[in-house]
Short mmCIF file of C-alpha atoms in Angstrom, two decimals:
data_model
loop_
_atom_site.label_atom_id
_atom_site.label_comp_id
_atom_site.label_asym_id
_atom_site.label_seq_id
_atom_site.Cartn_x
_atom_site.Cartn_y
_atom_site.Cartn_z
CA UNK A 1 107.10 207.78 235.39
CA UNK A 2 110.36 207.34 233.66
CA UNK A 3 112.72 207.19 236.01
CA UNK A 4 115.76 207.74 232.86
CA UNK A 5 114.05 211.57 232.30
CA UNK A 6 112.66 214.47 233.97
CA UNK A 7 108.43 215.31 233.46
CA UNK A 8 109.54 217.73 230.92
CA UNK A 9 111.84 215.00 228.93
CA UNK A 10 115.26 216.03 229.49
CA UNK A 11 117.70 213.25 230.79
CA UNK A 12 118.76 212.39 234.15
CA UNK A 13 120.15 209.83 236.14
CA UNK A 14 119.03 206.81 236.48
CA UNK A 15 120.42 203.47 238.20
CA UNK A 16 118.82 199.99 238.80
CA UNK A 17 117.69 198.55 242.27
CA UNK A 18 119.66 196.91 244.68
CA UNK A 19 119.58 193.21 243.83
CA UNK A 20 121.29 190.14 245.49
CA UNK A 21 123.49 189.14 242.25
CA UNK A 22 124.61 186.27 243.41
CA UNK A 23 120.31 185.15 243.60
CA UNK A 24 120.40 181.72 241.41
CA UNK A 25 123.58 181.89 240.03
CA UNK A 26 125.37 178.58 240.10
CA UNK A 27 128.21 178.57 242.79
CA UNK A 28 131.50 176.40 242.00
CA UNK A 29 132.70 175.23 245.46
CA UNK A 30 136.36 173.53 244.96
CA UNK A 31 135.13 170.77 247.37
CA UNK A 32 131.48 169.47 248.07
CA UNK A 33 131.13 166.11 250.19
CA UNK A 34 129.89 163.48 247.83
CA UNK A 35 131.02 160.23 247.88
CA UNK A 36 131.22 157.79 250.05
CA UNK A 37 128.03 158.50 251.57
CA UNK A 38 129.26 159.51 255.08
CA UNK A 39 128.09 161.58 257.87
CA UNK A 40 124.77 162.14 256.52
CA UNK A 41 126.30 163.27 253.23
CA UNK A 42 125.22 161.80 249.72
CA UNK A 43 125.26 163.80 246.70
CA UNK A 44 123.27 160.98 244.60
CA UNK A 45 120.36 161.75 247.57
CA UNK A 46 118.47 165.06 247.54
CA UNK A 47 117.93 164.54 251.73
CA UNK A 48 120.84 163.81 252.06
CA UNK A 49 123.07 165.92 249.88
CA UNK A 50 124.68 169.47 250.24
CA UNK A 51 125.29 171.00 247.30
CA UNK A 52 126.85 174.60 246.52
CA UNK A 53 123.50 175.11 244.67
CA UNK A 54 121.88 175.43 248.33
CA UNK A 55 124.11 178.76 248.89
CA UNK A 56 122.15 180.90 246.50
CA UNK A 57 118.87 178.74 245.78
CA UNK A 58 116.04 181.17 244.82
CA UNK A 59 113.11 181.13 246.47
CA UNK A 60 111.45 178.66 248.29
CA UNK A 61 112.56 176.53 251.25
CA UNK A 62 114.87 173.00 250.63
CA UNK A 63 115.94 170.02 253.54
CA UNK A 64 118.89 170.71 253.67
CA UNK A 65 119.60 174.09 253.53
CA UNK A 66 123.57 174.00 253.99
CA UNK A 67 126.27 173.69 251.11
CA UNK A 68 129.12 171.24 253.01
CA UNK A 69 132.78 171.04 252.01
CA UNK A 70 134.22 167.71 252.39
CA UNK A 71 136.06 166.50 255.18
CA UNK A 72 139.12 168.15 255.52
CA UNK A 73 141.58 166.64 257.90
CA UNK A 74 144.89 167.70 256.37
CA UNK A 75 146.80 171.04 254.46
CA UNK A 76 146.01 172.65 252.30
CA UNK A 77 142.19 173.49 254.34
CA UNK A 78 141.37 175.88 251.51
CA UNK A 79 137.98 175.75 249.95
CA UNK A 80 137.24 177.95 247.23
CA UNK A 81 133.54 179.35 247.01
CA UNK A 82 133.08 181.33 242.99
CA UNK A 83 130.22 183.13 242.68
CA UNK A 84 129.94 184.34 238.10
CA UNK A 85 127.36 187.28 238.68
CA UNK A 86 127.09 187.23 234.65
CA UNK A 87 127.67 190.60 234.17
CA UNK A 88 129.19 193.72 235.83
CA UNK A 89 127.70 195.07 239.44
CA UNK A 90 128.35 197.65 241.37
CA UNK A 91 128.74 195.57 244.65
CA UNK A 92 127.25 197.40 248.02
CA UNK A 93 128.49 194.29 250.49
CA UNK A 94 128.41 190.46 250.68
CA UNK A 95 127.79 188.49 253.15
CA UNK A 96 127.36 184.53 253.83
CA UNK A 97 126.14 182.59 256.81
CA UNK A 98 128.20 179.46 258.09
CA UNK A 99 125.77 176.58 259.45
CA UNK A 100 129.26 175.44 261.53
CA UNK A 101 131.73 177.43 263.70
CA UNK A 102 132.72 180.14 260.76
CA UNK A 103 136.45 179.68 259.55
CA UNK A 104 139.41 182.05 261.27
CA UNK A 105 140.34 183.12 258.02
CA UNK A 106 138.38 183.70 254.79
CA UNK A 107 139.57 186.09 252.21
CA UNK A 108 137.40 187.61 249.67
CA UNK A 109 137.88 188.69 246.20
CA UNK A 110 136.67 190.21 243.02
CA UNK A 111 137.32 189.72 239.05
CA UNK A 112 136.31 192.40 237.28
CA UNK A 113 137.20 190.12 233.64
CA UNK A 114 134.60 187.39 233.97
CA UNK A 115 137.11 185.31 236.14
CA UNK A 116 140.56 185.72 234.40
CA UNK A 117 142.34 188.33 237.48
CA UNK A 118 141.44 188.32 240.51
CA UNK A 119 141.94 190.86 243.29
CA UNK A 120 141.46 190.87 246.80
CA UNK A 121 138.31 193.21 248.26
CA UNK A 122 139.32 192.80 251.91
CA UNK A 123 140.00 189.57 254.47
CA UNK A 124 138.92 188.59 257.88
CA UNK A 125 141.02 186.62 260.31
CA UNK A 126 142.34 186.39 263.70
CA UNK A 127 146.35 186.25 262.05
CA UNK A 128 145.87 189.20 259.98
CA UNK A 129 150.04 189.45 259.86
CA UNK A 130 150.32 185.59 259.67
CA UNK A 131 147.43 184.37 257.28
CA UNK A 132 147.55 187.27 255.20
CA UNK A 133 150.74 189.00 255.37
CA UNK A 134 148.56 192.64 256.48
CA UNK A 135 148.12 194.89 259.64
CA UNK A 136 144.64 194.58 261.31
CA UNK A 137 142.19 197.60 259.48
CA UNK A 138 142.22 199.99 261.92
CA UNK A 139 138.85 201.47 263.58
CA UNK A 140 138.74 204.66 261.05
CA UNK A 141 139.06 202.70 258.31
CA UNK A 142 141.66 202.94 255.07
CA UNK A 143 144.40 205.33 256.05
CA UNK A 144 145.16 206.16 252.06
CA UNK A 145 143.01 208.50 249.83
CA UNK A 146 141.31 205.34 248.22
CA UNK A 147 139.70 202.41 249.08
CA UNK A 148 141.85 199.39 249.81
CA UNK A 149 141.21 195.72 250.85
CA UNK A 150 141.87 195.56 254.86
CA UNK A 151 141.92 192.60 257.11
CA UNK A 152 138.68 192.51 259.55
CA UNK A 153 138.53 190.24 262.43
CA UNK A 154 137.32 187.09 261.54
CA UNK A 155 133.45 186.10 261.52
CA UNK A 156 132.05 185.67 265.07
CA UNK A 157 130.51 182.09 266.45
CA UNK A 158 127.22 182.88 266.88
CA UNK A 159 125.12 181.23 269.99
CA UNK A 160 123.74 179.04 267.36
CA UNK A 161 126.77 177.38 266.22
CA UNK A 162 126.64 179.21 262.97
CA UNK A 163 128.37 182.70 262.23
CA UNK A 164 128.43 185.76 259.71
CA UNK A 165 130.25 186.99 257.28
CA UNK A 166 129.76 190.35 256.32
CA UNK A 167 131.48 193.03 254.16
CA UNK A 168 130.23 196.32 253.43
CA UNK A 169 132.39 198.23 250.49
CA UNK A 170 131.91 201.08 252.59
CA UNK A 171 133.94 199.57 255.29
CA UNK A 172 136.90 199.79 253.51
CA UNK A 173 136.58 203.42 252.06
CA UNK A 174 137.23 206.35 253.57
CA UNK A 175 134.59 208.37 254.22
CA UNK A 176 133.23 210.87 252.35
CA UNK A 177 134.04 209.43 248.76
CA UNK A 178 131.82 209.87 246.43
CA UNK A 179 130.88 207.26 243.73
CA UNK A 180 129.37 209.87 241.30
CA UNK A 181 132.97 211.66 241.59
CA UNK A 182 135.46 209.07 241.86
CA UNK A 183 136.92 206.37 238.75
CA UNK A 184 139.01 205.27 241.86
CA UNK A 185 135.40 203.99 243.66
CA UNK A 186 133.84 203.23 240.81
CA UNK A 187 136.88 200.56 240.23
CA UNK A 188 136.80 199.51 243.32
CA UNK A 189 132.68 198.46 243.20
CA UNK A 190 132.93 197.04 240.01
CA UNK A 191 132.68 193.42 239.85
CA UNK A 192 131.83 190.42 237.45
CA UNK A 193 132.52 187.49 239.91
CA UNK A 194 132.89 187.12 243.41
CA UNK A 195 135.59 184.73 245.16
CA UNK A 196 135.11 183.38 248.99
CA UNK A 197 138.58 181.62 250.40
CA UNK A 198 138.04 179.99 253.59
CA UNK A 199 141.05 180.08 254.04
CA UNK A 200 141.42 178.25 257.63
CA UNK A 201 138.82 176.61 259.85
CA UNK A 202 138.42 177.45 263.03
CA UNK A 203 139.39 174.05 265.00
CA UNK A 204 142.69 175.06 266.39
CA UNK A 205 145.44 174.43 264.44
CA UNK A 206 149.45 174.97 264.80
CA UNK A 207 152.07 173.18 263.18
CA UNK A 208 152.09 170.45 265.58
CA UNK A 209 149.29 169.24 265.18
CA UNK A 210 148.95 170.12 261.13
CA UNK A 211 148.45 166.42 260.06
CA UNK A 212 146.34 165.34 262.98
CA UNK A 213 143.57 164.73 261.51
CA UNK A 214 140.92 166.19 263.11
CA UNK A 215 138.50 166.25 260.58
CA UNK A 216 136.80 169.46 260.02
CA UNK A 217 133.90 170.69 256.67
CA UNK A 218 133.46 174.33 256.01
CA UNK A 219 129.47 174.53 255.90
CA UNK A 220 127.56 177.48 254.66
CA UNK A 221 124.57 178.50 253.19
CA UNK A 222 122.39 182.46 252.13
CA UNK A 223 125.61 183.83 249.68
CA UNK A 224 124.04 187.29 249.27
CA UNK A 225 125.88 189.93 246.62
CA UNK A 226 124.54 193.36 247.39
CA UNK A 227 124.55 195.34 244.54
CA UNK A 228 123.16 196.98 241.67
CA UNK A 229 123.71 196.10 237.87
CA UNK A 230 126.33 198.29 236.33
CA UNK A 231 124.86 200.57 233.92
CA UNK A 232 126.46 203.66 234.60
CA UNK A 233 124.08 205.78 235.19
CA UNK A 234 121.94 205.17 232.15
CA UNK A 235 119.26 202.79 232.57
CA UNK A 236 116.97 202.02 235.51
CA UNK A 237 117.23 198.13 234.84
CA UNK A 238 118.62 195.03 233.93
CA UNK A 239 116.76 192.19 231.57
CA UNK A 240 117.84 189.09 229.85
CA UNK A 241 119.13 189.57 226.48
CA UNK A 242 117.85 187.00 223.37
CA UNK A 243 120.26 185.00 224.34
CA UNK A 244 120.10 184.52 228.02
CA UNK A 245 122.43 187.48 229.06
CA UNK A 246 121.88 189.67 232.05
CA UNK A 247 122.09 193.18 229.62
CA UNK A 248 121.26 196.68 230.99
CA UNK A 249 117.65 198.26 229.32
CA UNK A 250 119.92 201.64 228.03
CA UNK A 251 118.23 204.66 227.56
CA UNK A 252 120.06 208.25 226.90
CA UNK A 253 121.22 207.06 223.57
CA UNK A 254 123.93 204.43 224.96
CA UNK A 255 124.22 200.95 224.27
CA UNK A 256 126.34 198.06 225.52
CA UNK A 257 126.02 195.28 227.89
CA UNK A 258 126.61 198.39 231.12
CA UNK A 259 125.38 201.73 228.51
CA UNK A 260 129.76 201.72 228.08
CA UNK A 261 129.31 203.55 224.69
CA UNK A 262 127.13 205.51 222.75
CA UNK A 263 124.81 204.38 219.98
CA UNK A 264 126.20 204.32 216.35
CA UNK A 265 124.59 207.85 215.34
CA UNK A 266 124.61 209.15 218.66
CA UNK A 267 128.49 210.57 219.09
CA UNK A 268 128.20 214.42 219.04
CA UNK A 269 129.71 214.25 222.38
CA UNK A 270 132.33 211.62 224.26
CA UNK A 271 130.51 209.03 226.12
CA UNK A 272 130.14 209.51 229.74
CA UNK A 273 128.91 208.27 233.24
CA UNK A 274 126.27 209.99 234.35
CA UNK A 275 126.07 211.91 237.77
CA UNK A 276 123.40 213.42 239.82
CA UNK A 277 124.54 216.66 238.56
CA UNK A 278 124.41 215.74 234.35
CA UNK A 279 123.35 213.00 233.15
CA UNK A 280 125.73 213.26 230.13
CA UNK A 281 123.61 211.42 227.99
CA UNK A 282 124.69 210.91 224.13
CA UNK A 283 123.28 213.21 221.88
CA UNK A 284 122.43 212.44 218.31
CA UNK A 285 124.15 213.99 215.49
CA UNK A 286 122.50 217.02 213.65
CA UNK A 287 122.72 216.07 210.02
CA UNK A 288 118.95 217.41 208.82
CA UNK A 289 117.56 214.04 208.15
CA UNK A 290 120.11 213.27 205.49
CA UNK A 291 122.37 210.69 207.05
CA UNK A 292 122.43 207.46 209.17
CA UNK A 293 125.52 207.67 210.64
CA UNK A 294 127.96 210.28 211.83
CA UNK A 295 131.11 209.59 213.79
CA UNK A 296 133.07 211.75 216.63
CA UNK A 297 135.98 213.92 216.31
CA UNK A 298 137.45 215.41 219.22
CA UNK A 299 139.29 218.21 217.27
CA UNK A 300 135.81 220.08 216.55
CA UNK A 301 134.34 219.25 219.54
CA UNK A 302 137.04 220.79 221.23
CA UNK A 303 136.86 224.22 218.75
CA UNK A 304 132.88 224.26 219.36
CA UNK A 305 133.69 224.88 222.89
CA UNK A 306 133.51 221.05 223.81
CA UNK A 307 129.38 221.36 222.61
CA UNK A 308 129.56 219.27 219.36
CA UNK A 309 131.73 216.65 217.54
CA UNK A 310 129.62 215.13 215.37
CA UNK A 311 130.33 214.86 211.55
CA UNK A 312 127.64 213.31 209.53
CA UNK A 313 128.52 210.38 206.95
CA UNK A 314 127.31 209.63 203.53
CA UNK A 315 125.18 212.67 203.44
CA UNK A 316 122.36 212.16 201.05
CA UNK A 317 119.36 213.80 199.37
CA UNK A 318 122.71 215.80 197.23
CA UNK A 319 123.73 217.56 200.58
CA UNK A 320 126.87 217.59 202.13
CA UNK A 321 128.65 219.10 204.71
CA UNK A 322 129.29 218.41 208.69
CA UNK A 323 125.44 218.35 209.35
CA UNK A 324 124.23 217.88 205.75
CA UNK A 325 123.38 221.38 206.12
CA UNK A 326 124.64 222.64 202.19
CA UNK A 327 124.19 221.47 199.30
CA UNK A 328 126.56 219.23 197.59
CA UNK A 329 128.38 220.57 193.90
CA UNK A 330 126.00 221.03 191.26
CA UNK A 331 123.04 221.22 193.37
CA UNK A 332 121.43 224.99 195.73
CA UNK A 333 119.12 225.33 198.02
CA UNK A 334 115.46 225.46 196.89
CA UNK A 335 114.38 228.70 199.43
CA UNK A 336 110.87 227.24 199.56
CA UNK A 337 111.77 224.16 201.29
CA UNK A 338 112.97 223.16 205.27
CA UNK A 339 116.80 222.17 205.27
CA UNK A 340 115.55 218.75 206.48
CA UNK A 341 113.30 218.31 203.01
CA UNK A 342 114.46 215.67 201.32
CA UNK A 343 113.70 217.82 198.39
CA UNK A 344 115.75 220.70 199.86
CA UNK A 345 118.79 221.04 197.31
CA UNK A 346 117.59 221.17 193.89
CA UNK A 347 120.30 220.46 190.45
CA UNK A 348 121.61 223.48 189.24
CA UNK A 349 120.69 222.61 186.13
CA UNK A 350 123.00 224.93 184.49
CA UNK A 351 122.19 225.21 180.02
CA UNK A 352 125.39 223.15 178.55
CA UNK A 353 125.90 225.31 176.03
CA UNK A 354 125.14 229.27 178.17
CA UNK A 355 126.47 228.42 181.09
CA UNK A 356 130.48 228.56 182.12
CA UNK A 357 129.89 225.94 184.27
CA UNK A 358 127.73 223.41 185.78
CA UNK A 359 127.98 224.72 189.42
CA UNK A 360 125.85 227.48 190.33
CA UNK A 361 125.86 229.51 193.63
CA UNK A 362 124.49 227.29 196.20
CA UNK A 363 121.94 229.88 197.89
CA UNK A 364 120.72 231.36 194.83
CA UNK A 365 120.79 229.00 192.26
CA UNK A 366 122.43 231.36 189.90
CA UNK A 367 124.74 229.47 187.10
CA UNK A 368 127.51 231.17 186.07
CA UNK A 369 127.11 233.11 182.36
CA UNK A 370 128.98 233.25 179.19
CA UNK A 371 129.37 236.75 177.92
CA UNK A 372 125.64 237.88 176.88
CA UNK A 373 123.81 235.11 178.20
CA UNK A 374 121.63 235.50 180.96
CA UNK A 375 118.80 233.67 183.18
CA UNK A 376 119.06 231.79 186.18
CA UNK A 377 120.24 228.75 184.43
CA UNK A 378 121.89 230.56 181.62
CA UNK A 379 119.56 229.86 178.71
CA UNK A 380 118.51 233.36 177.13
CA UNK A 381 120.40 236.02 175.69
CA UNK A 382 120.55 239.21 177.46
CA UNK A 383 118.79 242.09 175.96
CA UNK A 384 120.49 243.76 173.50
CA UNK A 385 122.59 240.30 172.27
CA UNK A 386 120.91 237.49 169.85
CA UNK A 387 121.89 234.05 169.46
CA UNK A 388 124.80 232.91 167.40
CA UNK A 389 125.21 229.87 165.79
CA UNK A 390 128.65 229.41 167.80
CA UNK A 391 128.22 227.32 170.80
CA UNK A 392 131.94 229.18 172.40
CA UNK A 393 130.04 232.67 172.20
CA UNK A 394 126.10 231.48 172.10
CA UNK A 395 125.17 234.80 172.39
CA UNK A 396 126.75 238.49 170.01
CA UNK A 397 125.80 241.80 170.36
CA UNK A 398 122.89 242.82 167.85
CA UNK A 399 124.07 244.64 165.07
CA UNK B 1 112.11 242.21 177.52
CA UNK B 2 111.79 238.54 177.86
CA UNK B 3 114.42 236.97 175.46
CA UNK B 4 113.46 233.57 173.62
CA UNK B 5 115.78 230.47 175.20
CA UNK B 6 118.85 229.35 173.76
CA UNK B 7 117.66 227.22 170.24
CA UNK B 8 120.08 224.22 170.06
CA UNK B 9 119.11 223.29 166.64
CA UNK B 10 120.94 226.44 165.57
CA UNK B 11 124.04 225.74 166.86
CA UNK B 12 126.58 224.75 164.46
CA UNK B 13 128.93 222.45 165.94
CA UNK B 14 131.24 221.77 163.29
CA UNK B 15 134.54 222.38 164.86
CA UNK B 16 133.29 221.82 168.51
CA UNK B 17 132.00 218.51 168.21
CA UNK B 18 134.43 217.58 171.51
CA UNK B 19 131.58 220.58 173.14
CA UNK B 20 128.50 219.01 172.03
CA UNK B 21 126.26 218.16 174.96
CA UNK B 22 125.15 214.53 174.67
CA UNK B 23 121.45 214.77 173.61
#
C-alpha cells in the first residue's frame, strides 16, 4: 500500500514515523571529564571513559553507559549538551535521563538554522523567577493563543539516584491546536538541532558558598528526540541522500530536502503543506507533451479561479501557447491527429507566389488568396481565371 | 473543374526579381 495515495491513486497525506532523531547522532558536550585520569574517569580508556557519544549510542549495550561532565567546583556550572539532528523534525518531546541527582535548572532549546539562532522551547527549575527570569507555567498550560516556552519544575531525584527529564511539545500548547491548521505550531515543532543547558546542579548552592568547591559532574545518558522527519505532509519517509544526508523520499510532485517546493514542471498551483483534508499536492503543467518546463504565475491562477497557473516554456513540435495547445505562426492543426501528436501542427505551406501570405488559419489550414487563386495552399487558379505570367496577379480572368 | 497548379516556369520575373521565391 502506498501510504502517499488513496487505492484509486489520488493523493493524500502522508507523514513519516516517529523516530528518536537524536538516535546516533554525535552529541557535542561543552565539558567531558578526560584528563587527568581521576575518579574512575579516562577518556584514553574505553572502561573507563564517559563520552557524550554514550548519550545517544545506537543499539547495543556499552560499560559505561553514562556521558560525565567534568568536575565542576566553581561558576560558571553550565554544561552545554548539542544535539545536530541533520535535518528538520517535527519534534513530539525530548527527554534525557541523569545517572546523578538531575540539575535544578536545565533549559532547553531549539535552532531551526542548523545551529546559527537559537531559541528557547521551555525550562525546568526550582528558581523559575531567579534562574530564568519567568513565572512558574501554570497547571493549564500557556495562557496566550500560541505555544510558548514555560518554566516546569525541575527534574525529580529518582529513588535510584538518577532523574528525568522530560518535555512534551504538547505541554506547552494550549489545547486544542491543531498542527494541520496552524504555521504558528508548525514553527514551534520545527527543529534542526536540539540544545540541553544544565544550567545549575543540584548540590545546594547560594552565593556564600559559590567558590566552595564542592565538586559536582552533571552525568547523563538515553538523549531521546521524539519526532518525525519534516516533510510536510508529502512523503511517508526519510533516507540518506548520495551524499550522506538525511533527505525526505517526496512524492506528490515536490522536491527538497522537507518536499518545501514543487518539482521544476510541476507549478500549476503554489506549493503547499498538506492536511488531512487536501493533500495539496503539485500538479504538473498541461502543455500536450510539447514542453519540459513551465513556470507559475499567480495572475492566471488567480483569473482561473485559483485552479491553474501554469504556463508552458519553449513549446515545441511548432506549438505554442499557455499549454502548447495552438499552433505556432505558419503552422494549423492537422484534424486527424491528438493535440499531444508530436505531428499535430502541420506547415502551412502556403504557394510563394498564390498566396498573400505565409500564415494560414490555424484550424483549417486555409492560406490566404491572391485575387483568383484558390486551393488550400493557394496554388490553382479559380475557375473561370488562367494563369498569368505576372507573379503580383498569378492568376486573370479568362478572356 | 479541377484547375492545373500554379506553373512557375511561366512566371516572368523581370521586374520582380526582389519577389522571386528562392528555388
Amino acid at each position: 500500500a502506498d501510504p502517499c495515495h488513496e487505492e484509486g491513486g489520488a493523493p493524500r497525506v502522508c507523514v513519516p514515523g516517529l523516530v528518536n532523531a537524536a538516535l546516533g547522532r554525535e552529541v557535542l558536550a561543552s565539558s567531558t571529564c578526560r584528563q587527568p585520569p581521576a575518579q574512575a574517569c579516562d577518556s584514553s580508556d574505553p572502561r573507563r571513559a564517559h563520552p557524550a557519544t554514550l548519550l545517544t549510542l545506537a543499539g547495543g549495550t556499552t560499560s559505561p553507559v553514562c556521558w560525565r561532565s567534568d568536575w565542576l567546583t566553581r561558576a560558571p556550572l553550565n554544561v552545554t549538551l548539542t544535539v545536530p539532528l541533520g535535518k528538520t523534525f517535527e519534534l513530539v518531546f525530548v527527554s534525557l535521563r541523569f545517572c546523578s541527582a538531575p540539575p535544578s535548572s536545565v533549559a532547553l532549546l531549539k535552532s531551526q538554522d542548523h545551529g546559527r539562532s537559537w531559541v528557547p522551547l521551555g525550562f525546568f527549575s526550582s528558581r523559575c523567577g531567579l534562574d530564568y527570569g519567568r513565572p512558574p507555567a501554570p497547571a493549564s498550560g500557556p495562557a496566550g493563543p500560541g505555544p510558548e516556552a514555560l518554566c516546569f519544575p525541575e527534574p525529580q531525584p529518582q529513588p535510584n539516584g538518577g532523574g528525568l527529564l522530560a518535555f512534551s511539545v504538547q505541554d506547552s500548547s494550549p489545547p486544542g491546536l491543531d498542527l494541520d491548521s496552524s504555521p504558528v505550531l508548525q514553527d514551534w515543532v520545527t527543529a534542526t538541532d536540539i540544545r540541553i543547558v544544565l544550567t545549575r546542579p543540584a548540590v545546594p548552592r547560594d552565593a556564600g558558598d559559590a567558590e566552595a568547591a564542592v565538586p559536582y559532574a552533571y552525568s547523563a545518558t538515553e538523549l531521546q528526540v521524539g519526532g518525525r522527519c519534516k516533510c510536510n505532509g508529502h512523503a511517508a519517509r526519510c533516507l540518506l541522500d548520495p551524499q550522506g544526508h538525511l533527505v525526505c523520499d517526496c512524492r506528490h510532485g515536490t522536491e527538497g530536502p522537507d518536499c518545501g517546493r514543487c518539482k521544476p514542471f510541476y507549478c500549476d498551483r503554489p506549493w503547499q503543506r498538506a492536511t488531512a483534508r487536501e493533500a495539496h499536492a503539485c500538479l504538473a503543467c498541461s502543455c500536450n507533451g510539447h514542453a519540459r518546463r513551465c513556470r507559475f504565475n499567480m495572475e492566471l491562477y488567480r483569473l482561473s479561479g485559483r485552479r491553474s497557473g501554469g504556463v508552458c516554456l519553449n513549446c515545441r513540435h511548432n506549438t505554442a501557447g499557455r499549454h502548447c495547445h495552438y499552433c505556432r505562426e505558419g503552422f494549423y492543426r492537422d484534424p486527424g491527429r491528438a493535440p499531444s501528436d508530436r505531428r499535430a501542427c502541420r506547415a502551412c505551406d502556403c504557394h510563394p507566389v498564390g498566396a498573400a501570405g505565409k500564415t494560414c488559419n490555424q484550424t483549417t489550414g486555409q492560406c490566404p488568396c491572391k485575387d483568383g487563386v484558390t486551393g488550400l495552399t493557394c496554388n490553382r487558379c479559380a475557375p473561370g481565371f488562367q494563369q498569368s505570367r505576372s507573379p503580383v496577379a498569378p492568376c486573370v480572368k479568362t478572356p | 473543374e479541377v484547375m492545373p497548379t500554379l506553373d512557375m516556369a511561366l512566371f516572368d520575373w523581370t521586374d520582380y526579381e526582389d519577389l522571386k521565391p528562392e528555388a
